[in-house]
mmCIF file with all atom_site columns, C-alpha atoms (C1' of nucleotides) in Angstrom:
data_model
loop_
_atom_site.group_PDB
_atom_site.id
_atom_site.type_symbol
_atom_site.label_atom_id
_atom_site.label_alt_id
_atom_site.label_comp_id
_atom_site.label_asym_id
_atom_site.label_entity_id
_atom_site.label_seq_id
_atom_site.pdbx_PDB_ins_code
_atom_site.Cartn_x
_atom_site.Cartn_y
_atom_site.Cartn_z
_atom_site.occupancy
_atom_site.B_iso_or_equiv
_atom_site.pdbx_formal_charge
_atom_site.auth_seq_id
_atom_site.auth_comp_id
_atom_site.auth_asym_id
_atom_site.auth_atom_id
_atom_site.pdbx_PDB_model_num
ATOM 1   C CA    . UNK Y 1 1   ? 5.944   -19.085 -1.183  1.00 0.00 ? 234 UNK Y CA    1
ATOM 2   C CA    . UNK Y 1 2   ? 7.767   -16.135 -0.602  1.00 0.00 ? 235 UNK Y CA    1
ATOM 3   C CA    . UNK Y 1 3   ? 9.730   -14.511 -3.766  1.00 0.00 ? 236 UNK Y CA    1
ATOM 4   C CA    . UNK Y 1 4   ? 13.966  -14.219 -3.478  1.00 0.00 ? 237 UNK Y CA    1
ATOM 5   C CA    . UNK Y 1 5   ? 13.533  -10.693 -1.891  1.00 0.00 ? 238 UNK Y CA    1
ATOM 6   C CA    . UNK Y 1 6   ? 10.955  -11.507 0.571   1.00 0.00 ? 239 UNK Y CA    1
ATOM 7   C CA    . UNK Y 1 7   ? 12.650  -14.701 1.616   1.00 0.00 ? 240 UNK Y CA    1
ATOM 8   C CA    . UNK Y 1 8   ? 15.956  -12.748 2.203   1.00 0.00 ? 241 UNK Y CA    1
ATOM 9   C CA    . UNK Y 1 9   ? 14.158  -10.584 3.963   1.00 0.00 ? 242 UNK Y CA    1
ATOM 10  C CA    . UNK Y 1 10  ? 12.050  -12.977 6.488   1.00 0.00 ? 243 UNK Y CA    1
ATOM 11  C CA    . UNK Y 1 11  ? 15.706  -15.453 6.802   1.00 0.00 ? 244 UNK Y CA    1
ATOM 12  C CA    . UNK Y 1 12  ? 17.421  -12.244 7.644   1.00 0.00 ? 245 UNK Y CA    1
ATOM 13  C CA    . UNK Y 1 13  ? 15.250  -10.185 9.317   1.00 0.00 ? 246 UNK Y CA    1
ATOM 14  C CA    . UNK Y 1 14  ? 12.040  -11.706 11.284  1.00 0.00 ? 247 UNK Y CA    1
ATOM 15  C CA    . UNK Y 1 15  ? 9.896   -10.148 9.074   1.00 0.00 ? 248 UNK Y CA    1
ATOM 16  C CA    . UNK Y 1 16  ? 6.810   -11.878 8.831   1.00 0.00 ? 249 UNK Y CA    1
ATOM 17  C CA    . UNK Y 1 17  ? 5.082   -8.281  8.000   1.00 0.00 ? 250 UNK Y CA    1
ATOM 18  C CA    . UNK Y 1 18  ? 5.534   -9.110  4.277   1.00 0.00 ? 251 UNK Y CA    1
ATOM 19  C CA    . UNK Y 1 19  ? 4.594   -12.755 4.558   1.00 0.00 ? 252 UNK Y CA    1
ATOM 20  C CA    . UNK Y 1 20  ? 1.616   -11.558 6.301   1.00 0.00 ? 253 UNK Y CA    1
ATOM 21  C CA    . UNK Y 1 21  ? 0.327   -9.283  3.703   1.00 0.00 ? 254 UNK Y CA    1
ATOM 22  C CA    . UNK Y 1 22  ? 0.586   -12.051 1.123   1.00 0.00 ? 255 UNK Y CA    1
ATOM 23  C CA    . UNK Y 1 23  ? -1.177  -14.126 3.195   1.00 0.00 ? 256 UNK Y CA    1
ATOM 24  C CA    . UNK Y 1 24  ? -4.359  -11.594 3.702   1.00 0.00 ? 257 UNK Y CA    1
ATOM 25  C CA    . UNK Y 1 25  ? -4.432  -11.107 0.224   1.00 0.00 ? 258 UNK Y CA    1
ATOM 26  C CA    . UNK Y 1 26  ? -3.777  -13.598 -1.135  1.00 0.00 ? 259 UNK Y CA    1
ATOM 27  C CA    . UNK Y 1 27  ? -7.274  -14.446 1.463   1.00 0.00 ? 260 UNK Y CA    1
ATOM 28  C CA    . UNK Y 1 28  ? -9.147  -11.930 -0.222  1.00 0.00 ? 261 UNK Y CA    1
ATOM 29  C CA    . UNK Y 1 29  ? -12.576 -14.026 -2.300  1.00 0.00 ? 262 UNK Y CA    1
ATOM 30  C CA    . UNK Y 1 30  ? -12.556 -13.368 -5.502  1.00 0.00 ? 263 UNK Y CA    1
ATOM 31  C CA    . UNK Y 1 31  ? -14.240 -10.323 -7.054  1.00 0.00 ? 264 UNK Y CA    1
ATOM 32  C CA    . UNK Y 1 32  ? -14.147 -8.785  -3.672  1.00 0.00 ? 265 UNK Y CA    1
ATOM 33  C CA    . UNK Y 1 33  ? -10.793 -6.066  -3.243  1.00 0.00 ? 266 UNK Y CA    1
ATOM 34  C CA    . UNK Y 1 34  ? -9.310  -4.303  0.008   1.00 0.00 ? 267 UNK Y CA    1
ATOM 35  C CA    . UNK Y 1 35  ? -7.295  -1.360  0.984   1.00 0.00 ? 268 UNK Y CA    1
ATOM 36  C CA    . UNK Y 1 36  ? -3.097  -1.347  1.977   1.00 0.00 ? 269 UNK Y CA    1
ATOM 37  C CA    . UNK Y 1 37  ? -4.338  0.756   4.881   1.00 0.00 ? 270 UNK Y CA    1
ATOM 38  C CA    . UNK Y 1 38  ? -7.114  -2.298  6.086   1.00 0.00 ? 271 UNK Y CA    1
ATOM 39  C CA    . UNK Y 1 39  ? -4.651  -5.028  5.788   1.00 0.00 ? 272 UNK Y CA    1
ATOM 40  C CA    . UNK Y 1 40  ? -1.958  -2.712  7.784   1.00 0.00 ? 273 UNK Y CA    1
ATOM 41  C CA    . UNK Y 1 41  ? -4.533  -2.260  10.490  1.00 0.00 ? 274 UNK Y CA    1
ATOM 42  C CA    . UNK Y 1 42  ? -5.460  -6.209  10.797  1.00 0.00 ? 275 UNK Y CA    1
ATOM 43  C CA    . UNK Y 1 43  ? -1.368  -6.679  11.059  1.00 0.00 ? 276 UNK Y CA    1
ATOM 44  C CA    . UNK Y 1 44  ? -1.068  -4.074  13.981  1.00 0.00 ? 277 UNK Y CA    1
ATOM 45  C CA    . UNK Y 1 45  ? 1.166   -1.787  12.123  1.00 0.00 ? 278 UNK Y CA    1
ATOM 46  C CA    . UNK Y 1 46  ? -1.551  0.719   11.315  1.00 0.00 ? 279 UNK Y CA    1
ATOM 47  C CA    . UNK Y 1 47  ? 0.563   3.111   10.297  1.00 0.00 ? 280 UNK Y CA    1
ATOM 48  C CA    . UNK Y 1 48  ? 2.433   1.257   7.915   1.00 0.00 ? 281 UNK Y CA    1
ATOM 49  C CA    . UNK Y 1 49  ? 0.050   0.869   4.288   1.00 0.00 ? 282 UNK Y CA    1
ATOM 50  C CA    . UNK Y 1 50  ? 2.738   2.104   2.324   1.00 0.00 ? 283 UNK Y CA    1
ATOM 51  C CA    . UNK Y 1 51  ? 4.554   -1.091  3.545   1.00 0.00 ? 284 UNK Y CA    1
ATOM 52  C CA    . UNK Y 1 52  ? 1.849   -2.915  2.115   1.00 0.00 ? 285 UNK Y CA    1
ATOM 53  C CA    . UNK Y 1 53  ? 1.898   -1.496  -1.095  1.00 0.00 ? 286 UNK Y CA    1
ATOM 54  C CA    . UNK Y 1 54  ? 5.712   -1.995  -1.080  1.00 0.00 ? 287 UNK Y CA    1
ATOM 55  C CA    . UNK Y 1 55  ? 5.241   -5.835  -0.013  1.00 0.00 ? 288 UNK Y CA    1
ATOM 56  C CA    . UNK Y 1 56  ? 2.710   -5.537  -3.573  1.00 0.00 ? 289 UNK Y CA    1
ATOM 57  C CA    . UNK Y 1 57  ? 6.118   -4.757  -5.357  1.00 0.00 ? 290 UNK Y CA    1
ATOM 58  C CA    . UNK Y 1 58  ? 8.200   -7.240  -4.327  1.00 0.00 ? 291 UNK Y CA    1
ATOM 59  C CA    . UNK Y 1 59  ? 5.899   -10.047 -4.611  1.00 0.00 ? 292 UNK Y CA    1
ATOM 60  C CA    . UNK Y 1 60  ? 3.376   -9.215  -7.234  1.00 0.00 ? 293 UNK Y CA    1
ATOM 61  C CA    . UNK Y 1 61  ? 3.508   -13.276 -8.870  1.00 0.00 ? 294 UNK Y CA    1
ATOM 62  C CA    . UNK Y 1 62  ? 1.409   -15.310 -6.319  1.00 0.00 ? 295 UNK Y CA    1
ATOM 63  C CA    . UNK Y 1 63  ? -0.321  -12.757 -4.979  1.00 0.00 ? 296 UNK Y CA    1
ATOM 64  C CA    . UNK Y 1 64  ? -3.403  -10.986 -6.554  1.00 0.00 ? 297 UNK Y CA    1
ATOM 65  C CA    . UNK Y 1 65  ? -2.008  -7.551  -6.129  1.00 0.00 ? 298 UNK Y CA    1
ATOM 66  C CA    . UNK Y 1 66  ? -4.808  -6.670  -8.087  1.00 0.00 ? 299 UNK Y CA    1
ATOM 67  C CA    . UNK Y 1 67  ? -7.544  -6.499  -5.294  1.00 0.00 ? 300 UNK Y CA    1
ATOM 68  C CA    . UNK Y 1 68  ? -5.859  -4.211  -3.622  1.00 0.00 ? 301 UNK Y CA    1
ATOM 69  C CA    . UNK Y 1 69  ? -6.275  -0.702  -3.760  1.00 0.00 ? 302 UNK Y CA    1
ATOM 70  C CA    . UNK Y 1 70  ? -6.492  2.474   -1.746  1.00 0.00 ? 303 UNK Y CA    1
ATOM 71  C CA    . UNK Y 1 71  ? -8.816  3.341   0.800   1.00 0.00 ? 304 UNK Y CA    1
ATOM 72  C CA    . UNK Y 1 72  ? -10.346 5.656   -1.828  1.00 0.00 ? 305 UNK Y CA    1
ATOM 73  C CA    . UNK Y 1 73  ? -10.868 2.702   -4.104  1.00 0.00 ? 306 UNK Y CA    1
ATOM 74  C CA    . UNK Y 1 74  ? -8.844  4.018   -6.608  1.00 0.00 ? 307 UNK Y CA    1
ATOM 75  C CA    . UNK Y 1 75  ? -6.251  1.776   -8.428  1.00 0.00 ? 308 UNK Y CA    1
ATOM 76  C CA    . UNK Y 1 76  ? -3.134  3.531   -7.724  1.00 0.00 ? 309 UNK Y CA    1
ATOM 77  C CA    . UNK Y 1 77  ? -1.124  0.509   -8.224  1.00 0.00 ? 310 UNK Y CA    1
ATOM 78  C CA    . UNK Y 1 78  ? -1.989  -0.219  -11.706 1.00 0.00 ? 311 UNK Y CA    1
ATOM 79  C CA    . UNK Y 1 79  ? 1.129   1.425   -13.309 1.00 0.00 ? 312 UNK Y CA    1
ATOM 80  C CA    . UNK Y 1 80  ? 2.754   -1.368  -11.526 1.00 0.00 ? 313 UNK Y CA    1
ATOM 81  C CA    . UNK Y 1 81  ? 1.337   -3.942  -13.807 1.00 0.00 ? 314 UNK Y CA    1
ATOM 82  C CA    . UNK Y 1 82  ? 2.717   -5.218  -16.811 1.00 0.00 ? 315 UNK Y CA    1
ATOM 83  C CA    . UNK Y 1 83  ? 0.503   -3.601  -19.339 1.00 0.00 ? 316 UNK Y CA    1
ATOM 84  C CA    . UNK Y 1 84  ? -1.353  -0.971  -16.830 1.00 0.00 ? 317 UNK Y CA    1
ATOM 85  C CA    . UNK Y 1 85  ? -4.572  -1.786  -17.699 1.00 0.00 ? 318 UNK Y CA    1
ATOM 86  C CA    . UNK Y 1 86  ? -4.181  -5.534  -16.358 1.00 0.00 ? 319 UNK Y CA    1
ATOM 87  C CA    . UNK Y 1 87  ? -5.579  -4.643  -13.076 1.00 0.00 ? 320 UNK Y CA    1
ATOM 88  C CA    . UNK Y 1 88  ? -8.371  -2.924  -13.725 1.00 0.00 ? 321 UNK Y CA    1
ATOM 89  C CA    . UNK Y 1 89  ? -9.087  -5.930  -16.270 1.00 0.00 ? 322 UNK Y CA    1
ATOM 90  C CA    . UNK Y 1 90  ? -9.114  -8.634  -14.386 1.00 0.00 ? 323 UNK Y CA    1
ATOM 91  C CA    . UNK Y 1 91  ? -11.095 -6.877  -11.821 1.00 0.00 ? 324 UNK Y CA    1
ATOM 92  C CA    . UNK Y 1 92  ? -13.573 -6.449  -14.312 1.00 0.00 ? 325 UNK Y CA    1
ATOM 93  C CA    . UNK Y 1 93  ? -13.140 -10.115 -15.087 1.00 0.00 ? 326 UNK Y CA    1
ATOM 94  C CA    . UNK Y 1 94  ? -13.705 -11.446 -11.439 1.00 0.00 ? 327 UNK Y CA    1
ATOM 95  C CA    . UNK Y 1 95  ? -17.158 -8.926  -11.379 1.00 0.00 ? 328 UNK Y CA    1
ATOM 96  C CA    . UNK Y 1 96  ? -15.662 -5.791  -10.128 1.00 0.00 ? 329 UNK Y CA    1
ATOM 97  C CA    . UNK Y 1 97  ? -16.783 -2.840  -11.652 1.00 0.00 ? 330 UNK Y CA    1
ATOM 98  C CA    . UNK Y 1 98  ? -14.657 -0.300  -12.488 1.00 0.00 ? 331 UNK Y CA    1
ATOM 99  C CA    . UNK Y 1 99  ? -14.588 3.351   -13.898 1.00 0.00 ? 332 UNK Y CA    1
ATOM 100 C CA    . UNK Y 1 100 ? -11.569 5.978   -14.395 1.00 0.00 ? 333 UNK Y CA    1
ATOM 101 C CA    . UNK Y 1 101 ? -9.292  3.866   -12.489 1.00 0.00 ? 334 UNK Y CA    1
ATOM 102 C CA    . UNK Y 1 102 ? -12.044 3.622   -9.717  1.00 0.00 ? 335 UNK Y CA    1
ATOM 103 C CA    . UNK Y 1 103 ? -13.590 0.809   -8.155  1.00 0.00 ? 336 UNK Y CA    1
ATOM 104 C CA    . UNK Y 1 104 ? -17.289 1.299   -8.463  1.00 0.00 ? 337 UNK Y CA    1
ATOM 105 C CA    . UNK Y 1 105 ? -19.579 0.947   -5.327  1.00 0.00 ? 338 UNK Y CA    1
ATOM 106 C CA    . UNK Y 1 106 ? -16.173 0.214   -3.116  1.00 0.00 ? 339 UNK Y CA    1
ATOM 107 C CA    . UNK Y 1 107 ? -18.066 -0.216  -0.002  1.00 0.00 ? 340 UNK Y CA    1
ATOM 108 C CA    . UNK Y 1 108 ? -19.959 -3.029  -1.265  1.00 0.00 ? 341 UNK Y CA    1
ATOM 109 C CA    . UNK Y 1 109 ? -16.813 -4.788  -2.944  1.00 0.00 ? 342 UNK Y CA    1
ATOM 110 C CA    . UNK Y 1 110 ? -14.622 -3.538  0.105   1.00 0.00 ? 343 UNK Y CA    1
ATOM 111 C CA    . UNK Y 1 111 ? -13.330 -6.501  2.071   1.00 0.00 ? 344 UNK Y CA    1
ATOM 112 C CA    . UNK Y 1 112 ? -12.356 -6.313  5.385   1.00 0.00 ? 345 UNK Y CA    1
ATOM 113 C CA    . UNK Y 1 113 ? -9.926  -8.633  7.145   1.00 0.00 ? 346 UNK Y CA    1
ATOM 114 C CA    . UNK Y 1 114 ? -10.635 -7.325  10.779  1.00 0.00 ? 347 UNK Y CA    1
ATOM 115 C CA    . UNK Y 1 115 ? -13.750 -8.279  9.878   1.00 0.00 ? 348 UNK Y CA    1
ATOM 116 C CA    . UNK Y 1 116 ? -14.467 -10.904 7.610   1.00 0.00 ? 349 UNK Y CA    1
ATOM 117 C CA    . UNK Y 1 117 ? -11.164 -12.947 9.061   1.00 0.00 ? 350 UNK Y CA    1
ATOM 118 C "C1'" . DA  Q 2 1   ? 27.047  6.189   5.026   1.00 0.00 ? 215 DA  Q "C1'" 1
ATOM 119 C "C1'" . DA  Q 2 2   ? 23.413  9.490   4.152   1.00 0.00 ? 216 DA  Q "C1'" 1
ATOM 120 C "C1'" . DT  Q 2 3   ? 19.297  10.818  1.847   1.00 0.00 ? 217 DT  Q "C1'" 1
ATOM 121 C "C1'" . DC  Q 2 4   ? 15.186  10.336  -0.945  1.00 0.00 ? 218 DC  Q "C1'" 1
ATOM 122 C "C1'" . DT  Q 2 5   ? 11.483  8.053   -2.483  1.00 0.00 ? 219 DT  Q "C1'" 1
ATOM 123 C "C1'" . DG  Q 2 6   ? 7.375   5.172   -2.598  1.00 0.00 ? 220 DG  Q "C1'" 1
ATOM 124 C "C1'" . DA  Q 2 7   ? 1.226   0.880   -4.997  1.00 0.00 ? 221 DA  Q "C1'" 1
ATOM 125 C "C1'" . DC  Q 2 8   ? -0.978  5.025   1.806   1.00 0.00 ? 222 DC  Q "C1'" 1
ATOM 126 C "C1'" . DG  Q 2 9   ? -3.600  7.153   5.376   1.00 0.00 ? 223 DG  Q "C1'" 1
ATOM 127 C "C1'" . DG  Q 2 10  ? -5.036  10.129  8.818   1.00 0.00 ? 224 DG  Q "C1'" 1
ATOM 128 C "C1'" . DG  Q 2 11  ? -4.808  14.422  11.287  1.00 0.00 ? 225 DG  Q "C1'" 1
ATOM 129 C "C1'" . DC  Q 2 12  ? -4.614  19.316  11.418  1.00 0.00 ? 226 DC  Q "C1'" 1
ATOM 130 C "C1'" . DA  Q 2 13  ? -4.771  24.179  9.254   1.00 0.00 ? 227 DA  Q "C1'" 1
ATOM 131 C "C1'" . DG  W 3 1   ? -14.616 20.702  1.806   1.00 0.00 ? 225 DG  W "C1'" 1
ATOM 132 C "C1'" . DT  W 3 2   ? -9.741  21.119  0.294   1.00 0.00 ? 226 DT  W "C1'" 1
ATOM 133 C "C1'" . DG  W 3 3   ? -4.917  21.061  0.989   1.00 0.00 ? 227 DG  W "C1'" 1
ATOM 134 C "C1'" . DC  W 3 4   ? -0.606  20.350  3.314   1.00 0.00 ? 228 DC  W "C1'" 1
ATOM 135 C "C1'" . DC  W 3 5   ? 2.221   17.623  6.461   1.00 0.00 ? 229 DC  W "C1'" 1
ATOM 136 C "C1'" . DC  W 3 6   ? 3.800   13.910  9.050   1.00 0.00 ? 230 DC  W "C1'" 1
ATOM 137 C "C1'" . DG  W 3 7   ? 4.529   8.927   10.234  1.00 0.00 ? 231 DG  W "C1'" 1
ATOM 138 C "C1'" . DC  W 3 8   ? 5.615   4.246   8.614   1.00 0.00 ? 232 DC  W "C1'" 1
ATOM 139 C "C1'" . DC  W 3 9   ? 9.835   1.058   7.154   1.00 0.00 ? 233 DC  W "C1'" 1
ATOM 140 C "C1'" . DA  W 3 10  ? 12.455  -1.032  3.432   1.00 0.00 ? 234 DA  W "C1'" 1
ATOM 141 C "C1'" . DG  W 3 11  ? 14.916  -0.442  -0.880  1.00 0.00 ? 235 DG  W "C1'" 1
ATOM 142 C "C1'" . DA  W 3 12  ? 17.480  2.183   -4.267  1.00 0.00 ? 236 DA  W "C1'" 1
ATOM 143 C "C1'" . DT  W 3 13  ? 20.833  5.781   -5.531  1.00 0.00 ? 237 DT  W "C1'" 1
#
DNA sequence: AATCTGACGGGCA
DNA sequence: GTGCCCGCCAGAT
Protein backbone atom coordinates (compact mmCIF):
# COMPACT_ATOMS: atom_id res chain seq x y z
CA UNK A 1 0.00 0.00 0.00
CA UNK A 2 0.88 3.29 -0.86
CA UNK A 3 2.67 5.55 2.00
CA UNK A 4 0.64 9.08 3.24
CA UNK A 5 2.53 11.04 0.47
CA UNK A 6 1.97 8.74 -2.32
CA UNK A 7 -1.65 8.20 -1.44
CA UNK A 8 -2.20 12.05 -1.39
CA UNK A 9 -0.69 12.12 -4.34
CA UNK A 10 -2.63 9.22 -6.44
CA UNK A 11 -6.33 10.60 -4.45
CA UNK A 12 -5.35 13.99 -5.67
CA UNK A 13 -3.68 13.70 -8.65
CA UNK A 14 -4.17 10.42 -11.00
CA UNK A 15 -0.89 9.50 -10.47
CA UNK A 16 -0.46 6.00 -10.81
CA UNK A 17 3.35 6.77 -12.03
CA UNK A 18 4.44 6.29 -8.38
CA UNK A 19 2.19 3.34 -7.67
CA UNK A 20 3.62 1.89 -10.71
CA UNK A 21 7.18 2.05 -9.79
CA UNK A 22 6.42 0.32 -6.49
CA UNK A 23 4.77 -2.15 -8.19
CA UNK A 24 7.86 -3.05 -10.72
CA UNK A 25 10.02 -3.12 -7.95
CA UNK A 26 8.64 -4.25 -5.65
CA UNK A 27 8.44 -7.28 -8.89
CA UNK A 28 11.99 -7.36 -9.05
CA UNK A 29 13.27 -11.52 -7.81
CA UNK A 30 15.36 -11.39 -5.30
CA UNK A 31 19.13 -10.98 -5.69
CA UNK A 32 18.44 -9.66 -9.10
CA UNK A 33 18.48 -5.32 -9.17
CA UNK A 34 17.33 -2.78 -12.02
CA UNK A 35 17.91 0.69 -13.15
CA UNK A 36 15.34 4.08 -12.43
CA UNK A 37 15.95 4.65 -16.13
CA UNK A 38 14.56 0.71 -17.11
CA UNK A 39 11.57 0.94 -14.96
CA UNK A 40 10.85 4.65 -16.48
CA UNK A 41 11.06 3.15 -19.92
CA UNK A 42 8.58 0.02 -19.12
CA UNK A 43 6.10 2.97 -17.64
CA UNK A 44 6.29 5.06 -20.96
CA UNK A 45 7.75 8.05 -19.34
CA UNK A 46 11.27 7.39 -20.57
CA UNK A 47 12.43 10.43 -19.75
CA UNK A 48 11.42 10.54 -16.35
CA UNK A 49 14.17 8.11 -14.01
CA UNK A 50 14.72 10.80 -11.76
CA UNK A 51 10.95 10.38 -10.98
CA UNK A 52 11.73 7.01 -10.13
CA UNK A 53 14.34 7.63 -7.87
CA UNK A 54 12.10 10.32 -6.27
CA UNK A 55 9.08 7.69 -5.99
CA UNK A 56 12.36 5.57 -4.00
CA UNK A 57 12.14 8.56 -1.47
CA UNK A 58 8.84 8.76 -0.69
CA UNK A 59 8.14 5.21 -0.31
CA UNK A 60 11.31 3.51 0.69
CA UNK A 61 9.22 0.97 3.59
CA UNK A 62 7.52 -1.70 1.34
CA UNK A 63 9.48 -1.37 -1.36
CA UNK A 64 13.06 -2.84 -1.81
CA UNK A 65 14.57 0.40 -2.87
CA UNK A 66 17.57 -1.43 -2.56
CA UNK A 67 17.62 -3.22 -6.04
CA UNK A 68 17.54 -0.34 -7.65
CA UNK A 69 20.29 1.47 -8.94
CA UNK A 70 21.61 3.43 -11.88
CA UNK A 71 22.06 2.37 -15.24
CA UNK A 72 25.79 2.35 -14.39
CA UNK A 73 25.13 -0.07 -11.59
CA UNK A 74 26.34 2.10 -9.16
CA UNK A 75 24.41 2.60 -5.83
CA UNK A 76 23.75 6.18 -5.88
CA UNK A 77 20.88 5.86 -3.62
CA UNK A 78 22.57 4.42 -0.71
CA UNK A 79 23.01 7.73 1.25
CA UNK A 80 19.33 7.45 1.33
CA UNK A 81 19.38 4.56 3.67
CA UNK A 82 19.34 4.59 7.21
CA UNK A 83 22.86 3.62 7.96
CA UNK A 84 24.34 4.00 4.18
CA UNK A 85 25.80 0.90 4.01
CA UNK A 86 22.28 -0.97 4.34
CA UNK A 87 21.93 -1.23 0.69
CA UNK A 88 24.85 -2.42 -0.42
CA UNK A 89 24.38 -5.06 2.56
CA UNK A 90 21.53 -6.57 1.90
CA UNK A 91 22.43 -6.82 -1.66
CA UNK A 92 25.23 -8.72 -0.61
CA UNK A 93 22.83 -10.70 1.52
CA UNK A 94 20.31 -11.64 -1.34
CA UNK A 95 23.76 -12.79 -3.59
CA UNK A 96 24.59 -9.58 -5.21
CA UNK A 97 28.00 -8.79 -5.38
CA UNK A 98 29.16 -5.63 -4.77
CA UNK A 99 32.42 -3.46 -4.84
CA UNK A 100 33.04 0.47 -4.22
CA UNK A 101 29.45 1.13 -4.24
CA UNK A 102 29.22 -0.93 -7.56
CA UNK A 103 27.21 -3.73 -8.47
CA UNK A 104 29.53 -6.36 -9.77
CA UNK A 105 28.82 -8.09 -13.19
CA UNK A 106 25.49 -5.67 -13.54
CA UNK A 107 24.53 -7.15 -16.76
CA UNK A 108 24.13 -10.47 -15.39
CA UNK A 109 22.19 -9.23 -12.15
CA UNK A 110 20.44 -6.47 -14.38
CA UNK A 111 16.71 -7.10 -14.52
CA UNK A 112 14.67 -5.93 -17.05
CA UNK A 113 10.94 -5.29 -16.82
CA UNK A 114 10.36 -4.72 -20.66
CA UNK A 115 11.68 -7.83 -20.72
CA UNK A 116 11.34 -10.21 -18.11
CA UNK A 117 7.53 -8.74 -17.38
C1' DA B 1 4.22 32.62 -6.39
C1' DA B 2 8.79 31.72 -8.18
C1' DT B 3 12.93 29.10 -8.23
C1' DC B 4 16.04 25.33 -7.22
C1' DT B 5 17.05 20.89 -6.48
C1' DG B 6 17.10 15.89 -6.90
C1' DA B 7 18.34 8.22 -5.63
C1' DC B 8 18.87 9.64 -13.75
C1' DG B 9 19.84 9.20 -18.55
C1' DG B 10 20.89 10.21 -23.10
C1' DG B 11 22.54 13.24 -26.65
C1' DC B 12 25.82 16.41 -28.44
C1' DA B 13 30.43 19.08 -28.38
C1' DG C 1 36.64 8.56 -24.47
C1' DT C 2 35.30 12.51 -21.49
C1' DG C 3 32.53 16.32 -20.25
C1' DC C 4 28.71 19.47 -20.37
C1' DC C 5 23.79 20.29 -21.02
C1' DC C 6 19.07 19.48 -21.32
C1' DG C 7 14.60 17.10 -20.28
C1' DC C 8 11.59 14.94 -16.82
C1' DC C 9 8.01 16.16 -12.85
C1' DA C 10 7.15 16.60 -7.93
C1' DG C 11 8.55 18.51 -3.53
C1' DA C 12 10.86 21.83 -0.61
C1' DT C 13 12.39 26.56 0.45
Amino acid sequence: MPSKKTKKLTQNRKYSFFDDVFEVVKLIPKGRVTSYGAIAAYLGTRGSARMVGWAMNVTSSDVPAHRVVNSQGLLTGKHHFKPPSAMEKRLKAEGVGVKNDKVMKFEEFFWDPRREL
